[in-house]
Coordinates of C-alpha atoms and ligand atoms in Angstrom, one line a residue:
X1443 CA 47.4 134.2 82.4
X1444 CA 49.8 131.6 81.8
X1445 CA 48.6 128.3 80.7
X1446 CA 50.2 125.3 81.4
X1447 CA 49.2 121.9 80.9
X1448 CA 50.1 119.0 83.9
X1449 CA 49.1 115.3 82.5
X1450 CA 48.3 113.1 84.8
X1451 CA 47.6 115.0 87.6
X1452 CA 45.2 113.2 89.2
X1453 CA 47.2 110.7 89.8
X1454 CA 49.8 110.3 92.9
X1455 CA 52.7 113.0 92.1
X1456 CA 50.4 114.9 89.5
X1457 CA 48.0 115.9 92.3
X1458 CA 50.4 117.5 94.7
X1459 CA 52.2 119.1 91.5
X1460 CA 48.9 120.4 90.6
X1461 CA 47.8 121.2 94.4
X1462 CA 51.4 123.6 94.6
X1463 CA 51.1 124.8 91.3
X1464 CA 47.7 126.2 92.0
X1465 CA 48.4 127.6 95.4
X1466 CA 51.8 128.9 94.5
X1467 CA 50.9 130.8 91.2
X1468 CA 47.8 132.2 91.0
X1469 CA 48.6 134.3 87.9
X1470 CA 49.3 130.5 86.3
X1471 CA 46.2 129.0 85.0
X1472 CA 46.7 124.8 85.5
X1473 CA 45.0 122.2 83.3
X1474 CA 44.9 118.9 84.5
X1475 CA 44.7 116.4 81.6
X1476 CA 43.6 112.6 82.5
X1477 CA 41.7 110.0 81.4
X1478 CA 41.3 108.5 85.1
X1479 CA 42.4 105.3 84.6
X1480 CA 42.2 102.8 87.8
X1481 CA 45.4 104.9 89.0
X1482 CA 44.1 108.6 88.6
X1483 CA 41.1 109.8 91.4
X1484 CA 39.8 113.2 91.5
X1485 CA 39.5 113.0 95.2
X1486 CA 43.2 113.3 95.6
X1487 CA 42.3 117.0 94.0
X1488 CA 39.5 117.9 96.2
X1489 CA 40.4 121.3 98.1
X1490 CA 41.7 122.6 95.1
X1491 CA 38.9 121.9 92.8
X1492 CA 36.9 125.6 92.9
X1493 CA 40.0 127.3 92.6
X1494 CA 39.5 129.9 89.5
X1495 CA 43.2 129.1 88.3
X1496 CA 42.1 125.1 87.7
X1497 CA 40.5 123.5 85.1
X1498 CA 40.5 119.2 84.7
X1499 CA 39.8 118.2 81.1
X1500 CA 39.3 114.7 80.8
X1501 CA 41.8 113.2 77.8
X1502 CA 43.3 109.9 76.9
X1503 CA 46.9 111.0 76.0
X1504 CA 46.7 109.0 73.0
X1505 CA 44.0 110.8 71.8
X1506 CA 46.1 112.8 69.3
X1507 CA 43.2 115.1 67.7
X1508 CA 41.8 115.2 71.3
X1509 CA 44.7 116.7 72.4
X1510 CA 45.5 119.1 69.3
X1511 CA 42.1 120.8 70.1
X1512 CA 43.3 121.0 74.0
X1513 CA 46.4 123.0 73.2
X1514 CA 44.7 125.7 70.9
X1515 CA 41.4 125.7 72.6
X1516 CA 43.2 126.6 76.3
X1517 CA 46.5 128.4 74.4
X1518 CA 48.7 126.1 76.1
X1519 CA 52.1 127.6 76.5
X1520 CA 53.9 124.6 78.7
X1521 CA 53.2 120.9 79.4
X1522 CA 54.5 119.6 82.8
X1523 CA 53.9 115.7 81.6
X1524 CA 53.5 112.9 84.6
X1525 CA 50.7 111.2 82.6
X1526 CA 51.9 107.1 82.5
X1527 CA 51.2 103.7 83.5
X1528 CA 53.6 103.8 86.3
X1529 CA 53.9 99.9 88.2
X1530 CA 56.6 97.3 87.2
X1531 CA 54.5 94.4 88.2
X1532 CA 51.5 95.7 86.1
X1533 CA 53.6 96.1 83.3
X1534 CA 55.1 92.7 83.8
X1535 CA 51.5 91.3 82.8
X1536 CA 50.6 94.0 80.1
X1537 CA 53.5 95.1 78.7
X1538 CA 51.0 96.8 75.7
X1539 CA 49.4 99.4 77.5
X1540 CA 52.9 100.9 78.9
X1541 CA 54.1 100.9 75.2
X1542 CA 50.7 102.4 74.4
X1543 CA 50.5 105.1 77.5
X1544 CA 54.2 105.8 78.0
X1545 CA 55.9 105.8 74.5
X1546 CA 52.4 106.3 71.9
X1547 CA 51.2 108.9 74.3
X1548 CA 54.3 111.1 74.9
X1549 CA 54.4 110.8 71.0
X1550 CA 51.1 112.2 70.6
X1551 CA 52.1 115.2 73.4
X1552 CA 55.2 115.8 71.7
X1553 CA 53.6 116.2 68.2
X1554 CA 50.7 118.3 69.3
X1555 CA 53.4 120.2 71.1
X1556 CA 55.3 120.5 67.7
X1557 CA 52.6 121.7 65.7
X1558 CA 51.0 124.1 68.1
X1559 CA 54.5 126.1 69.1
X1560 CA 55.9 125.6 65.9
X1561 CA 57.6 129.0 64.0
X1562 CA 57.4 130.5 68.1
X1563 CA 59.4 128.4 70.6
X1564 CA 60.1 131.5 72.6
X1565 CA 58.7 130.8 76.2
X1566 CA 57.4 127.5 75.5
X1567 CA 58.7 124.6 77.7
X1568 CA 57.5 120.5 77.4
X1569 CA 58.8 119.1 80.7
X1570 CA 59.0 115.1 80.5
X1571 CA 58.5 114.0 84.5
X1572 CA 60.8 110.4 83.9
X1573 CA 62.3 107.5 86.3
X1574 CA 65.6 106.8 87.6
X1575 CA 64.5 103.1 86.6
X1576 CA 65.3 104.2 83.1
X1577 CA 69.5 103.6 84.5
X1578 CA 68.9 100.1 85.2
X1579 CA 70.3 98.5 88.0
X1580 CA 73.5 99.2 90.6
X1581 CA 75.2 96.7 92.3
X1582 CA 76.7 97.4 96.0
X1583 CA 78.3 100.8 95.2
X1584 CA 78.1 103.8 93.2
X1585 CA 74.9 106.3 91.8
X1586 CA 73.4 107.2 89.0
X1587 CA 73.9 110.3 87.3
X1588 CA 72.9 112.3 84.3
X1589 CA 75.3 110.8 82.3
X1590 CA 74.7 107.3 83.0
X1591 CA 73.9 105.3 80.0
X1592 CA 70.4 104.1 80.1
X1593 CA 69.3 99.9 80.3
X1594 CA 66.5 99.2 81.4
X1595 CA 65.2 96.3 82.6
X1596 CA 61.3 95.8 83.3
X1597 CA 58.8 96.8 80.4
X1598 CA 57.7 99.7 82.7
X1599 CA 61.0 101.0 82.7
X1600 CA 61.8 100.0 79.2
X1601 CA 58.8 102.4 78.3
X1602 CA 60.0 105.5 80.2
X1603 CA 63.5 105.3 78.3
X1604 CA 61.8 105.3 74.7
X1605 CA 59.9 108.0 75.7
X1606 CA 62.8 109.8 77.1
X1607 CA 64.7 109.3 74.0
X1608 CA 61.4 110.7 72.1
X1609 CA 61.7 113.8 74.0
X1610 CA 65.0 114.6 73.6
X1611 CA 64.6 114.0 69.8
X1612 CA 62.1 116.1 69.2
X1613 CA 64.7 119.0 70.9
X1614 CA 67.5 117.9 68.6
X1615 CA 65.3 117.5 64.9
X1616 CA 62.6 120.1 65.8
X1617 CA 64.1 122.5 68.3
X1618 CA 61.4 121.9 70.5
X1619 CA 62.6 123.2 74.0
X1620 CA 62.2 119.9 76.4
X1621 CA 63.9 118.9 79.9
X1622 CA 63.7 115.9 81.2
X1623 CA 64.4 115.1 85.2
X1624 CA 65.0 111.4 86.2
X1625 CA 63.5 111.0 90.1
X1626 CA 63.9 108.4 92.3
X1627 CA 61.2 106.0 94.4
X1628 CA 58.7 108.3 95.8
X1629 CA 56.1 108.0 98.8
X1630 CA 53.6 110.0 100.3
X1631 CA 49.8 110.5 100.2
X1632 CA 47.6 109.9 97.8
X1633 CA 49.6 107.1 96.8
X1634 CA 47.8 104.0 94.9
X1635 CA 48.5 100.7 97.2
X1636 CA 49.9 99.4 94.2
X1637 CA 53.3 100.1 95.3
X1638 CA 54.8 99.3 98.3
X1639 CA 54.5 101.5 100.5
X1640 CA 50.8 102.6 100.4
X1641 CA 50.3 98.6 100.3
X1642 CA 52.2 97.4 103.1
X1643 CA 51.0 100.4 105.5
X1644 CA 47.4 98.9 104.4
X1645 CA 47.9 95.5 104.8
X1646 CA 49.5 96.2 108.6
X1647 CA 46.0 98.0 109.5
X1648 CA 44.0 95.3 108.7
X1649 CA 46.6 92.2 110.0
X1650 CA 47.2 91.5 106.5
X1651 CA 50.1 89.6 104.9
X1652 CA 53.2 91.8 103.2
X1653 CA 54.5 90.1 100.4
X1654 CA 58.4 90.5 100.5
X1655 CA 59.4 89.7 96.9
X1656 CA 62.8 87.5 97.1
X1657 CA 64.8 88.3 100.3
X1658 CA 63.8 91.8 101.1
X1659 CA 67.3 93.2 100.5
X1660 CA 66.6 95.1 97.1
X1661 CA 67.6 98.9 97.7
X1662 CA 65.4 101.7 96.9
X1663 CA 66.2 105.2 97.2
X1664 CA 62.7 107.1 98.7
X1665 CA 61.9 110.9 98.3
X1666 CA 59.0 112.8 99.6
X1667 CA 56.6 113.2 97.3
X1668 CA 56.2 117.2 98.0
X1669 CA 60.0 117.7 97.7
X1670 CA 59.7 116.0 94.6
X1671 CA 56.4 118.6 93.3
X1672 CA 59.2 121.6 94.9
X1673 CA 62.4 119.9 92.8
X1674 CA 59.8 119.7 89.5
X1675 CA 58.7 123.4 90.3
X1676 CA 62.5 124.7 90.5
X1677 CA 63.5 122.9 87.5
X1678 CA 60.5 124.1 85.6
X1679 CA 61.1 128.0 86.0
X1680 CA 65.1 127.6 86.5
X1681 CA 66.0 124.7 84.9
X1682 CA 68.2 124.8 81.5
X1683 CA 66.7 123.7 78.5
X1684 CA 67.8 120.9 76.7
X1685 CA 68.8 119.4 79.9
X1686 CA 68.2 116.1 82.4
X1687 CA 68.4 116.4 86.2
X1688 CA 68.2 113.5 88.6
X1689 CA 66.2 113.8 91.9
X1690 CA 66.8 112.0 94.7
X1691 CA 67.3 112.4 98.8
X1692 CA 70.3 110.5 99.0
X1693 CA 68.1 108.1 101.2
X1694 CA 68.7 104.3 100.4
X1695 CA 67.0 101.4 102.3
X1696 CA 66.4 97.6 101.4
X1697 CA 63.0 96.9 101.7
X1698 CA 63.1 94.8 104.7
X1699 CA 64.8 97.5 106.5
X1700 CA 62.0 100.2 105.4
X1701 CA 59.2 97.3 106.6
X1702 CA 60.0 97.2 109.9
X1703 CA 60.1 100.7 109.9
X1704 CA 56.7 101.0 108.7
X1705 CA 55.4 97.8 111.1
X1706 CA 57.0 100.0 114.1
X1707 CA 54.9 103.2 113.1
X1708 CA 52.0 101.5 112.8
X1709 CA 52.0 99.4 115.2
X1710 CA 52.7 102.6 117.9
X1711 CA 50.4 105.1 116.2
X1712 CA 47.6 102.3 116.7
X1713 CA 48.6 101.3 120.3
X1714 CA 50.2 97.6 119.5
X1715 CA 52.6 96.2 120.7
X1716 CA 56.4 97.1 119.6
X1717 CA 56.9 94.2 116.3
X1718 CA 53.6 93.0 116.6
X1719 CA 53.1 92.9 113.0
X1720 CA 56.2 91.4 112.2
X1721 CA 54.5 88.0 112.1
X1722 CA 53.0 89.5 108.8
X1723 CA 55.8 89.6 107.2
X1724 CA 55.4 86.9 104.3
X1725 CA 58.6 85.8 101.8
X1726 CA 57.2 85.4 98.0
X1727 CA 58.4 84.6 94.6
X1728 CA 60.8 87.4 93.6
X1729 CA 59.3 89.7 90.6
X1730 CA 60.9 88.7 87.5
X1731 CA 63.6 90.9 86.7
X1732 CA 64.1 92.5 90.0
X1733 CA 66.5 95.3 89.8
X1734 CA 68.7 95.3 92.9
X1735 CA 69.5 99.0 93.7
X1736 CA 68.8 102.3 92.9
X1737 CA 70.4 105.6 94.2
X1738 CA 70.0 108.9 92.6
X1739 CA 73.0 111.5 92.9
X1740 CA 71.5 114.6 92.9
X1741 CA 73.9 116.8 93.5
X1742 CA 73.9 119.0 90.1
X1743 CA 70.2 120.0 91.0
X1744 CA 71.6 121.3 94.0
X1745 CA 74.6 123.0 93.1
X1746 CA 72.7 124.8 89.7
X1747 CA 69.1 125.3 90.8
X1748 CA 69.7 125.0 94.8
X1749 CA 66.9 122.4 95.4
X1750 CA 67.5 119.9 98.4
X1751 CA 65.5 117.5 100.2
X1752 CA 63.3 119.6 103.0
X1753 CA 62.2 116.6 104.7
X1754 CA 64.1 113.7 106.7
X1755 CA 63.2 110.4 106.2
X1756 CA 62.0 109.7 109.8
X1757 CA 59.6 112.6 109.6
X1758 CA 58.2 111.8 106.4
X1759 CA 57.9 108.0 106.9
X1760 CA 55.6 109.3 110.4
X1761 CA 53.5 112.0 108.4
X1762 CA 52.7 109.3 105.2
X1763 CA 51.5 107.1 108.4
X1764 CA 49.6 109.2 110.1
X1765 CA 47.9 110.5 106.4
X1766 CA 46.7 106.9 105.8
X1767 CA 45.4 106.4 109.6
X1768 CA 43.6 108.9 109.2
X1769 CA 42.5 108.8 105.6
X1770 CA 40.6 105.6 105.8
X1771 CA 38.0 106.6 103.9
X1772 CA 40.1 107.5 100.9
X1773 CA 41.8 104.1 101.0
X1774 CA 38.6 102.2 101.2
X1775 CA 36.9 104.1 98.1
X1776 CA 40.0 102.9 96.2
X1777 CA 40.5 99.4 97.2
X1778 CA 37.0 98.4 96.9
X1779 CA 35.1 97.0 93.9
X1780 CA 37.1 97.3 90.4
X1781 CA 40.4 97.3 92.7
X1782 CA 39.9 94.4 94.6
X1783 CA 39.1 92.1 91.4
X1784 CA 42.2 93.8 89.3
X1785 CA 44.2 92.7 92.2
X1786 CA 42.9 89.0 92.8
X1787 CA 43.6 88.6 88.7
X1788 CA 46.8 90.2 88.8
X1789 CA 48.4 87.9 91.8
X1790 CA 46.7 84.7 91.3
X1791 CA 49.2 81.8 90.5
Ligands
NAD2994 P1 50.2 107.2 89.0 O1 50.0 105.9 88.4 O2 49.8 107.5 90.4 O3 49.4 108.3 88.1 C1 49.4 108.3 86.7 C2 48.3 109.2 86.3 O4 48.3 109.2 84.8 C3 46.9 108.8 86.7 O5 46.1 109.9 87.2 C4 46.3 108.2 85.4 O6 44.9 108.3 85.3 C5 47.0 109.1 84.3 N1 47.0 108.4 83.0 C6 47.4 107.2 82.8 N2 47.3 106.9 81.5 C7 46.8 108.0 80.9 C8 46.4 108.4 79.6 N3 46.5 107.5 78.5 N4 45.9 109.6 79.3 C9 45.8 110.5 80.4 N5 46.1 110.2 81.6 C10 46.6 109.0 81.9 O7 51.7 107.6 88.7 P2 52.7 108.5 89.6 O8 53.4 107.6 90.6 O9 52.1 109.7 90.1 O10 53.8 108.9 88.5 C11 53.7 110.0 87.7 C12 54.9 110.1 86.8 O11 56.1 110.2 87.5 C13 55.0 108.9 85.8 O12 55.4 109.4 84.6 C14 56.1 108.1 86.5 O13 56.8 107.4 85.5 C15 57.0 109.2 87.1 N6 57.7 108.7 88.3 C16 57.1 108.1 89.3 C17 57.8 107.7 90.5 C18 57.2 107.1 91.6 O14 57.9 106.7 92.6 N7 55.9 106.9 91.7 C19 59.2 108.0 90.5 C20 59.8 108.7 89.4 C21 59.0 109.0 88.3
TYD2995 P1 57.4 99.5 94.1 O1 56.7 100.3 95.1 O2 56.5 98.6 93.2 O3 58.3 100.4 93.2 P2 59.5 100.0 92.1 O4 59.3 98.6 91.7 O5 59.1 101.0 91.0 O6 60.8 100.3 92.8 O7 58.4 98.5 94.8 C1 59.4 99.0 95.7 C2 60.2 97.8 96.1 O8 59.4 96.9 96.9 C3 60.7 96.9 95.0 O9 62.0 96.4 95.2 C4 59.7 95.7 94.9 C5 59.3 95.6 96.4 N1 58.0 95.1 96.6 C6 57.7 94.0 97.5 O10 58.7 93.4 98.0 N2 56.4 93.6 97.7 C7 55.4 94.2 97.1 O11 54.2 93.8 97.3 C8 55.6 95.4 96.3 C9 54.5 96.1 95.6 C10 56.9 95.8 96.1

């Protein structure tokens, strides 16, 4: 049996990576490392949990002995790493623990990769799961592609380029057979309302107010969260190694325009009035630093491994609705308690 090691899966894109992985190779045996931090939620794993071919070991990262003993004790042959402090505002107030997470703990991966695989790199893989935000920003026009040169911005984004640049030098000093894929804004379910579209969907439940940073015309390009699991899973088994590949649906929208798409889901799927919620809509301070687009070209990953999009954005945007109308309960374990007070503290003036 195969084992591979995901980090972070129980966090947003780590648990439905983990959930395919398990259902799609039963011959693969999956160890979920994570140290649940505020982000990561073992709920998100549930109807996978008894499945023989999973195991969750609870690990900082960081831990670097911790995480030497994981790899001999459970023979790991291939890391699939997601494990990171992932929000741009959060790291805009603690810039320390994204150095620490992002950059310290990919180190400590990386090293315990080294030392375990060393002399026998044959079949061994350490897949780095990274952020188009590591490109920086693009004005009206053009995409980024592999080849762009990096410059970030935010501290979160700052910390997912080192550690990019970690990976790809422990492939050119020690050999160590990495790949790195760059993907772009994700949604879905399971997704912490942190970010903005698990927030504002929320917030238009419960009549609450969406904060638009600055004018609400800052583009984001949004893929599927289970396309992006299938694009991680093609690249995995097909991808080449030593390589980056950039996923993305093609699917830019300023935020303004992808509010009033949610407020018009909502507000039909719970029997309100057509722009309703509108009146929720609430201009704020711009976050400092605010890139103003991203778009992904992803065309390599479809002309080499043959990966594309399976959803449209219209469908998706209706299923991630309906998941959180009718996962209530999921949302209100999660913004409850600890939540609630990280969240006064984090937006109080
Ligand atoms: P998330 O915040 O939902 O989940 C992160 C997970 O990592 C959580 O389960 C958390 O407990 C775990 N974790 C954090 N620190 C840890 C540590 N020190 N040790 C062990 N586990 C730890 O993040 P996400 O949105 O699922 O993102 C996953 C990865 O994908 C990240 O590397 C992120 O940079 C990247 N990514 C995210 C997006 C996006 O739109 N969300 C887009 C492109 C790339
Ligand atoms: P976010 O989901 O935090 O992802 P990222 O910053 O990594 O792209 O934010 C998506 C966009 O939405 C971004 O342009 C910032 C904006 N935004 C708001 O306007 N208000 C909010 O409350 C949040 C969380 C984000």
């Amino acid at each position: 049996m195969k084992s591979i090691l995901v980090t972070g899966g129980a966090g947003f894109i780590g648990s439905h990576l983990v959930r395919l992985l398990v259902n799609k190779y039963p011959d693969y045996k999956i160890i979920n490392m994570d140290v649940l931090t505020y982000a990561g939620n073992l709920a998100n794993l549930k109807d996978i949990e008894d499945k023989e071919n999973y195991e969750f070991v609870k690990c900082d990262i960081c831990d670097f002995e911790k995480v030497q003993k994981i790899f001999l004790d459970y023979k790991i042959e291939s890391v699939i790493h997601l494990a990171a402090e992932s929000h741009v505002d959060r790291s805009i107030k603690d810039p320390f623990s994204f150095a620490q997470t992002n950059v310290m703990g990919t180190l400590s991966l990386l090293q315990a990769a080294k030392f375990a695989w060393e002399g026998n790199y044959e079949g061994k893989l350490f897949y780095h799961v990274s952020t188009d935000e590591v490109y920086g920003s693009l004005g009206e026009e053009g995409f980024f592609l592999e080849t762009t040169a990096y410059d970030p911005h935010s501290p979160y984004s700052a910390s997912k380029a080192s550690s990019d640049h970690f990976v790809r030098s422990f492939q050119d000093t020690f050999g160590l057979p990495t790949v790195i894929s760059n993907c772009s804004n994700n949604y879905g379910s399971y997704q912490f309302p942190e970010k903005l579209i698990p927030l504002f969907i929320n917030n238009i439940c419960n009549n609450k107010a969406l904060p638009v940073y600055g004018k609400g015309l800052n583009v984001r390009d949004w893929l599927y969260v289970e396309d992006h699991a299938r694009a991680i899973d093609v690249i995995f088994h097909e991808g080449k190694v030593g390589d980056t590949y950039n996923i993305g649906g093609f699917n830019e929208w300023t935020n303004i325009d992808l509010i009033k798409v949610m407020i018009k889901t909502v507000d039909r799927l719970l029997g309100r009035e057509e722009g309703e919620s509108e009146k929720l809509i609430t201009y704020v301070t711009d976050r400092a630093g605010h890139d103003l687009r991203y778009a992904i070209d992803s065309t390599k990953l479809k002309e080499e491994l043959g990966w594309e999009p399976s959803l449209q954005f219209e469908e998706g945007i209706e299923e991630t609705v309906k998941w959180y109308l009718e996962n209530k309960e999921w949302m209100e374990n999660i913004t409850s308690g600890e939540y609630e007070k990280y969240y006064a503290e984090m937006y109080k003036s």
